[in-house]
PDB file of C-alpha atoms in Angstrom:
ATOM      1  CA  MET A 255      -8.348  16.361  32.108  1.00 45.00           C
ATOM      2  CA  ALA A 256      -9.730  19.813  32.934  1.00 51.00           C
ATOM      3  CA  ARG A 257      -7.213  21.363  30.558  1.00 50.00           C
ATOM      4  CA  SER A 258      -8.288  18.991  27.777  1.00 55.00           C
ATOM      5  CA  ASP A 259     -11.929  19.940  28.345  1.00 55.00           C
ATOM      6  CA  LEU A 260     -11.031  23.634  28.189  1.00 47.00           C
ATOM      7  CA  VAL A 261      -9.210  23.182  24.888  1.00 40.00           C
ATOM      8  CA  MET A 262     -12.139  21.240  23.478  1.00 52.00           C
ATOM      9  CA  ALA A 263     -14.593  23.915  24.615  1.00 50.00           C
ATOM     10  CA  LEU A 264     -12.494  26.650  22.986  1.00 50.00           C
ATOM     11  CA  LEU A 265     -12.267  24.652  19.764  1.00 48.00           C
ATOM     12  CA  VAL A 266     -16.041  24.202  19.647  1.00 43.00           C
ATOM     13  CA  ALA A 267     -16.534  27.918  20.318  1.00 47.00           C
ATOM     14  CA  VAL A 268     -14.171  28.880  17.498  1.00 41.00           C
ATOM     15  CA  LEU A 269     -15.861  26.506  15.052  1.00 48.00           C
ATOM     16  CA  ALA A 270     -19.292  27.785  16.039  1.00 46.00           C
ATOM     17  CA  ALA A 271     -18.186  31.382  15.543  1.00 45.00           C
ATOM     18  CA  GLY A 272     -16.777  30.507  12.142  1.00 47.00           C
ATOM     19  CA  CYS A 273     -20.001  28.824  11.098  1.00 44.00           C
ATOM     20  CA  CYS A 274     -22.054  31.821  12.217  1.00 41.00           C
ATOM     21  CA  ALA A 275     -19.766  34.207  10.377  1.00 41.00           C
ATOM     22  CA  SER A 276     -20.049  32.139   7.220  1.00 42.00           C
ATOM     23  CA  ALA A 277     -23.810  31.966   7.527  1.00 45.00           C
ATOM     24  CA  GLY A 278     -23.973  35.736   8.006  1.00 49.00           C
ATOM     25  CA  ALA A 279     -21.937  36.269   4.821  1.00 74.00           C
ATOM     26  CA  VAL A 280     -24.507  34.526   2.606  1.00 85.00           C
ATOM     27  CA  ALA A 281     -26.460  36.994   0.477  1.00 92.00           C
ATOM     28  CA  TYR A 282     -29.661  36.287  -1.451  1.00 97.00           C
ATOM     29  CA  LEU A 283     -30.639  38.429  -4.410  1.00 97.00           C
ATOM     30  CA  SER A 284     -34.313  38.344  -3.468  1.00 97.00           C
ATOM     31  CA  LYS A 285     -33.486  39.886  -0.085  1.00 97.00           C
ATOM     32  CA  LEU A 286     -31.325  42.730  -1.404  1.00 97.00           C
ATOM     33  CA  THR A 287     -32.777  46.201  -1.848  1.00 96.00           C
ATOM     34  CA  VAL A 288     -32.510  47.851  -5.257  1.00 97.00           C
ATOM     35  CA  THR A 289     -30.943  51.168  -4.283  1.00 97.00           C
ATOM     36  CA  LEU A 290     -28.505  51.892  -7.108  1.00 97.00           C
ATOM     37  CA  ASP A 291     -29.343  53.497 -10.433  1.00 97.00           C
ATOM     38  CA  VAL A 292     -27.153  51.879 -13.071  1.00 98.00           C
ATOM     39  CA  THR A 293     -26.697  52.918 -16.698  1.00 98.00           C
ATOM     40  CA  ALA A 294     -24.625  51.426 -19.524  1.00 98.00           C
ATOM     41  CA  SER A 295     -23.775  53.109 -22.817  1.00 98.00           C
ATOM     42  CA  PRO A 296     -24.754  50.354 -25.314  1.00 98.00           C
ATOM     43  CA  THR A 297     -28.210  50.656 -26.819  1.00 97.00           C
ATOM     44  CA  PRO A 298     -30.595  47.655 -26.739  1.00 97.00           C
ATOM     45  CA  GLY A 299     -29.476  45.063 -29.257  1.00 97.00           C
ATOM     46  CA  GLN A 300     -26.216  46.872 -30.064  1.00 98.00           C
ATOM     47  CA  VAL A 301     -23.416  44.520 -31.093  1.00 98.00           C
ATOM     48  CA  LEU A 302     -20.054  44.967 -29.378  1.00 98.00           C
ATOM     49  CA  HIS A 303     -16.800  43.202 -30.223  1.00 98.00           C
ATOM     50  CA  ALA A 304     -14.585  41.684 -27.539  1.00 97.00           C
ATOM     51  CA  GLY A 305     -11.209  43.372 -27.287  1.00 96.00           C
ATOM     52  CA  GLU A 306     -12.376  46.390 -29.287  1.00 96.00           C
ATOM     53  CA  ASP A 307     -15.474  48.175 -28.029  1.00 98.00           C
ATOM     54  CA  VAL A 308     -15.789  50.180 -24.808  1.00 98.00           C
ATOM     55  CA  ILE A 309     -18.751  50.314 -22.420  1.00 98.00           C
ATOM     56  CA  THR A 310     -19.364  53.314 -20.155  1.00 98.00           C
ATOM     57  CA  VAL A 311     -21.087  52.313 -16.910  1.00 98.00           C
ATOM     58  CA  THR A 312     -22.360  54.712 -14.229  1.00 97.00           C
ATOM     59  CA  TRP A 313     -23.995  54.105 -10.853  1.00 97.00           C
ATOM     60  CA  ALA A 314     -25.352  56.231  -8.014  1.00 96.00           C
ATOM     61  CA  LEU A 315     -27.708  55.999  -5.063  1.00 96.00           C
ATOM     62  CA  ASN A 316     -31.308  56.357  -6.183  1.00 95.00           C
ATOM     63  CA  ALA A 317     -32.518  59.907  -5.499  1.00 93.00           C
ATOM     64  CA  THR A 318     -35.577  58.582  -3.659  1.00 94.00           C
ATOM     65  CA  ARG A 319     -33.474  56.893  -0.982  1.00 94.00           C
ATOM     66  CA  PRO A 320     -33.114  58.724   2.360  1.00 92.00           C
ATOM     67  CA  ALA A 321     -29.823  60.370   3.302  1.00 86.00           C
ATOM     68  CA  GLY A 322     -27.446  57.927   4.953  1.00 90.00           C
ATOM     69  CA  ASP A 323     -29.183  54.902   3.455  1.00 93.00           C
ATOM     70  CA  ASP A 324     -25.862  53.910   1.939  1.00 95.00           C
ATOM     71  CA  ALA A 325     -23.815  54.264   5.140  1.00 95.00           C
ATOM     72  CA  ALA A 326     -22.855  50.578   5.117  1.00 96.00           C
ATOM     73  CA  TYR A 327     -21.691  50.634   1.490  1.00 97.00           C
ATOM     74  CA  LYS A 328     -17.905  50.410   1.319  1.00 97.00           C
ATOM     75  CA  SER A 329     -17.322  49.375  -2.282  1.00 97.00           C
ATOM     76  CA  VAL A 330     -19.101  48.677  -5.547  1.00 98.00           C
ATOM     77  CA  LYS A 331     -18.618  45.642  -7.769  1.00 98.00           C
ATOM     78  CA  VAL A 332     -19.840  45.909 -11.359  1.00 98.00           C
ATOM     79  CA  SER A 333     -20.294  42.858 -13.569  1.00 98.00           C
ATOM     80  CA  LEU A 334     -21.570  41.786 -16.960  1.00 98.00           C
ATOM     81  CA  CYS A 335     -24.539  39.426 -16.586  1.00 98.00           C
ATOM     82  CA  TYR A 336     -26.016  36.961 -19.043  1.00 98.00           C
ATOM     83  CA  ALA A 337     -29.412  38.045 -20.336  1.00 98.00           C
ATOM     84  CA  PRO A 338     -32.197  35.437 -20.012  1.00 97.00           C
ATOM     85  CA  ALA A 339     -32.036  34.609 -23.731  1.00 95.00           C
ATOM     86  CA  SER A 340     -28.388  33.548 -23.349  1.00 97.00           C
ATOM     87  CA  GLN A 341     -29.099  31.389 -20.292  1.00 96.00           C
ATOM     88  CA  LYS A 342     -31.597  29.013 -21.836  1.00 94.00           C
ATOM     89  CA  GLU A 343     -30.454  25.374 -21.674  1.00 91.00           C
ATOM     90  CA  ARG A 344     -27.065  26.468 -20.276  1.00 94.00           C
ATOM     91  CA  GLU A 345     -26.670  25.236 -16.709  1.00 93.00           C
ATOM     92  CA  TRP A 346     -23.281  26.924 -16.391  1.00 94.00           C
ATOM     93  CA  ARG A 347     -25.053  30.298 -16.721  1.00 96.00           C
ATOM     94  CA  LYS A 348     -27.943  29.497 -14.397  1.00 95.00           C
ATOM     95  CA  THR A 349     -29.413  32.129 -12.069  1.00 96.00           C
ATOM     96  CA  HIS A 350     -29.483  31.232  -8.366  1.00 96.00           C
ATOM     97  CA  ASP A 351     -30.906  33.291  -5.520  1.00 97.00           C
ATOM     98  CA  ASP A 352     -27.905  32.391  -3.339  1.00 97.00           C
ATOM     99  CA  LEU A 353     -25.278  34.731  -4.762  1.00 97.00           C
ATOM    100  CA  LYS A 354     -22.464  32.335  -3.888  1.00 95.00           C
ATOM    101  CA  LYS A 355     -24.026  29.872  -6.326  1.00 96.00           C
ATOM    102  CA  ASP A 356     -25.305  32.353  -8.892  1.00 97.00           C
ATOM    103  CA  LYS A 357     -23.741  32.074 -12.356  1.00 97.00           C
ATOM    104  CA  THR A 358     -25.531  34.979 -14.017  1.00 97.00           C
ATOM    105  CA  CYS A 359     -22.892  37.663 -13.476  1.00 97.00           C
ATOM    106  CA  GLN A 360     -19.565  35.957 -14.077  1.00 96.00           C
ATOM    107  CA  PHE A 361     -17.553  38.757 -15.649  1.00 97.00           C
ATOM    108  CA  LYS A 362     -16.147  41.482 -13.443  1.00 98.00           C
ATOM    109  CA  VAL A 363     -16.041  44.965 -14.921  1.00 98.00           C
ATOM    110  CA  THR A 364     -14.632  46.797 -11.895  1.00 98.00           C
ATOM    111  CA  GLN A 365     -14.599  46.935  -8.113  1.00 98.00           C
ATOM    112  CA  GLN A 366     -13.846  50.244  -6.453  1.00 97.00           C
ATOM    113  CA  PRO A 367     -14.534  52.241  -3.288  1.00 97.00           C
ATOM    114  CA  TYR A 368     -18.096  53.516  -2.987  1.00 96.00           C
ATOM    115  CA  ALA A 369     -18.709  57.251  -3.322  1.00 93.00           C
ATOM    116  CA  ALA A 370     -21.622  58.141  -1.051  1.00 87.00           C
ATOM    117  CA  GLY A 371     -24.800  59.838  -2.175  1.00 78.00           C
ATOM    118  CA  ALA A 372     -25.492  61.176  -5.639  1.00 78.00           C
ATOM    119  CA  ALA A 373     -21.779  61.340  -6.547  1.00 85.00           C
ATOM    120  CA  GLY A 374     -21.822  57.707  -7.576  1.00 91.00           C
ATOM    121  CA  GLY A 375     -19.178  56.303  -9.867  1.00 96.00           C
ATOM    122  CA  ARG A 376     -18.242  55.705 -13.480  1.00 96.00           C
ATOM    123  CA  VAL A 377     -16.014  53.347 -15.412  1.00 97.00           C
ATOM    124  CA  GLU A 378     -14.877  52.967 -19.017  1.00 98.00           C
ATOM    125  CA  TYR A 379     -14.589  49.247 -19.709  1.00 98.00           C
ATOM    126  CA  ARG A 380     -13.107  47.705 -22.830  1.00 98.00           C
ATOM    127  CA  VAL A 381     -14.858  44.382 -23.404  1.00 98.00           C
ATOM    128  CA  ALA A 382     -12.363  41.691 -22.395  1.00 97.00           C
ATOM    129  CA  LEU A 383     -11.117  39.209 -24.980  1.00 96.00           C
ATOM    130  CA  ASP A 384     -12.422  36.237 -22.983  1.00 95.00           C
ATOM    131  CA  ILE A 385     -16.053  37.400 -22.908  1.00 97.00           C
ATOM    132  CA  PRO A 386     -18.171  34.737 -24.704  1.00 96.00           C
ATOM    133  CA  THR A 387     -20.611  35.580 -27.459  1.00 97.00           C
ATOM    134  CA  ALA A 388     -23.952  36.264 -25.733  1.00 98.00           C
ATOM    135  CA  ALA A 389     -26.468  38.937 -24.745  1.00 98.00           C
ATOM    136  CA  TYR A 390     -25.618  40.884 -21.588  1.00 98.00           C
ATOM    137  CA  TYR A 391     -26.819  43.495 -19.140  1.00 98.00           C
ATOM    138  CA  VAL A 392     -24.937  45.224 -16.316  1.00 98.00           C
ATOM    139  CA  ARG A 393     -25.368  44.803 -12.554  1.00 98.00           C
ATOM    140  CA  ALA A 394     -23.679  46.702  -9.709  1.00 98.00           C
ATOM    141  CA  TYR A 395     -23.525  45.352  -6.153  1.00 98.00           C
ATOM    142  CA  ALA A 396     -22.936  47.521  -3.095  1.00 98.00           C
ATOM    143  CA  LEU A 397     -20.635  45.650  -0.713  1.00 98.00           C
ATOM    144  CA  ASP A 398     -20.200  46.150   3.018  1.00 97.00           C
ATOM    145  CA  ALA A 399     -16.906  46.081   4.932  1.00 97.00           C
ATOM    146  CA  SER A 400     -16.838  42.257   4.826  1.00 96.00           C
ATOM    147  CA  GLY A 401     -17.312  42.195   1.060  1.00 96.00           C
ATOM    148  CA  THR A 402     -20.878  40.890   1.285  1.00 97.00           C
ATOM    149  CA  GLN A 403     -23.529  42.158  -1.140  1.00 97.00           C
ATOM    150  CA  VAL A 404     -26.010  44.391   0.716  1.00 97.00           C
ATOM    151  CA  ALA A 405     -27.801  46.151  -2.182  1.00 98.00           C
ATOM    152  CA  TYR A 406     -27.693  46.378  -5.953  1.00 98.00           C
ATOM    153  CA  GLY A 407     -28.897  47.991  -9.149  1.00 98.00           C
ATOM    154  CA  GLN A 408     -28.853  46.938 -12.788  1.00 98.00           C
ATOM    155  CA  THR A 409     -29.791  47.824 -16.317  1.00 98.00           C
ATOM    156  CA  ALA A 410     -32.922  46.115 -17.576  1.00 97.00           C
ATOM    157  CA  PRO A 411     -32.268  42.586 -18.934  1.00 96.00           C
ATOM    158  CA  ALA A 412     -34.869  43.297 -21.615  1.00 95.00           C
ATOM    159  CA  THR A 413     -32.611  46.031 -23.026  1.00 95.00           C
ATOM    160  CA  ALA A 414     -29.556  43.775 -23.256  1.00 98.00           C
ATOM    161  CA  PHE A 415     -26.738  44.314 -25.745  1.00 98.00           C
ATOM    162  CA  ASP A 416     -24.785  41.659 -27.635  1.00 98.00           C
ATOM    163  CA  VAL A 417     -21.107  40.799 -27.426  1.00 98.00           C
ATOM    164  CA  VAL A 418     -19.322  38.929 -30.202  1.00 98.00           C
ATOM    165  CA  SER A 419     -16.238  37.127 -28.938  1.00 95.00           C
ATOM    166  CA  ILE A 420     -12.943  37.118 -30.777  1.00 84.00           C
ATOM    167  CA  THR A 421     -12.599  34.205 -33.210  1.00 65.00           C
ATOM    168  CA  GLY A 422      -8.814  34.226 -33.402  1.00 54.00           C
ATOM    169  CA  VAL A 423      -9.011  34.746 -37.175  1.00 49.00           C
ATOM    170  CA  THR A 424      -7.703  38.230 -37.917  1.00 49.00           C
ATOM    171  CA  THR A 425      -8.097  40.187 -41.154  1.00 49.00           C
ATOM    172  CA  SER A 426      -4.462  39.563 -42.080  1.00 52.00           C
ATOM    173  CA  ILE A 427      -4.966  35.801 -41.707  1.00 50.00           C
ATOM    174  CA  LYS A 428      -8.076  35.956 -43.894  1.00 49.00           C
ATOM    175  CA  VAL A 429      -6.155  37.900 -46.574  1.00 55.00           C
ATOM    176  CA  ALA A 430      -3.242  35.450 -46.447  1.00 51.00           C
ATOM    177  CA  ALA A 431      -5.618  32.492 -46.730  1.00 50.00           C
ATOM    178  CA  GLY A 432      -7.282  34.093 -49.747  1.00 58.00           C
ATOM    179  CA  VAL A 433      -3.951  34.717 -51.459  1.00 54.00           C
ATOM    180  CA  PHE A 434      -2.762  31.136 -50.904  1.00 54.00           C
ATOM    181  CA  SER A 435      -6.075  29.725 -52.112  1.00 62.00           C
ATOM    182  CA  THR A 436      -5.887  31.771 -55.293  1.00 64.00           C
ATOM    183  CA  PHE A 437      -2.235  30.767 -55.808  1.00 56.00           C
ATOM    184  CA  SER A 438      -3.166  27.104 -55.378  1.00 65.00           C
ATOM    185  CA  VAL A 439      -5.913  27.291 -58.004  1.00 61.00           C
ATOM    186  CA  VAL A 440      -3.658  29.126 -60.472  1.00 60.00           C
ATOM    187  CA  SER A 441      -0.809  26.651 -59.883  1.00 66.00           C
ATOM    188  CA  LEU A 442      -3.113  23.682 -60.441  1.00 67.00           C
ATOM    189  CA  ALA A 443      -4.416  25.176 -63.673  1.00 61.00           C
ATOM    190  CA  PHE A 444      -0.852  25.901 -64.864  1.00 60.00           C
ATOM    191  CA  PHE A 445       0.392  22.351 -64.229  1.00 62.00           C
ATOM    192  CA  PHE A 446      -2.724  20.914 -65.836  1.00 61.00           C
ATOM    193  CA  PHE A 447      -2.024  23.050 -68.924  1.00 61.00           C
ATOM    194  CA  ILE A 448       1.638  21.935 -69.035  1.00 71.00           C
ATOM    195  CA  GLU A 449       0.715  18.225 -68.721  1.00 69.00           C
ATOM    196  CA  LYS A 450      -1.889  18.527 -71.457  1.00 68.00           C
ATOM    197  CA  ARG A 451       0.587  20.270 -73.753  1.00 66.00           C
ATOM    198  CA  LYS A 452       3.173  17.515 -73.185  1.00 69.00           C
ATOM    199  CA  LYS A 453       0.621  14.851 -74.139  1.00 69.00           C
ATOM    200  CA  ASN A 454      -0.293  16.717 -77.331  1.00 65.00           C
ATOM    201  CA  ASN A 455       3.373  16.874 -78.300  1.00 62.00           C
TER     202      ASN A 455
END
């Protein structure tokens, strides 16, 4: 009986520890400090094409932050985020303060080890083929050793750029379709002429 009670007590302790750990891993955007300066190469309103155009993103600790302020930063995760204009009436893109539920920044650009201080980081990102047509800005999260967001930085949503997704219709397909359409019209006219000539004879 005593052994059973001991096992039960250990089980409860393990579950409690797991719950506390999970609770500690929850991050809220409103509680994060904006410590990273983030830049992206597209100009406001610039139109980029999925699978073709490249975005240059840079990030670094803000120069006003005290030395060692980024001691807990172990890695940086950079994502493309839907601009407010592309979130309207789209629940699947909705912003949520709880970052586990947030759907604003769904598209990962990179995740890499954090370089302390002003060194920062940089990435050249070719817009992925599966990026939907929308307006975007860029956000970078600083992650601690557990992978939890502890700070962030972003480009201004008001200066968002546009991405046009791939349609699946290439130039060669368009040319082929045009050729076949023209051939069809010419063939129809030819047969119409032949039939009319036969009737006249």
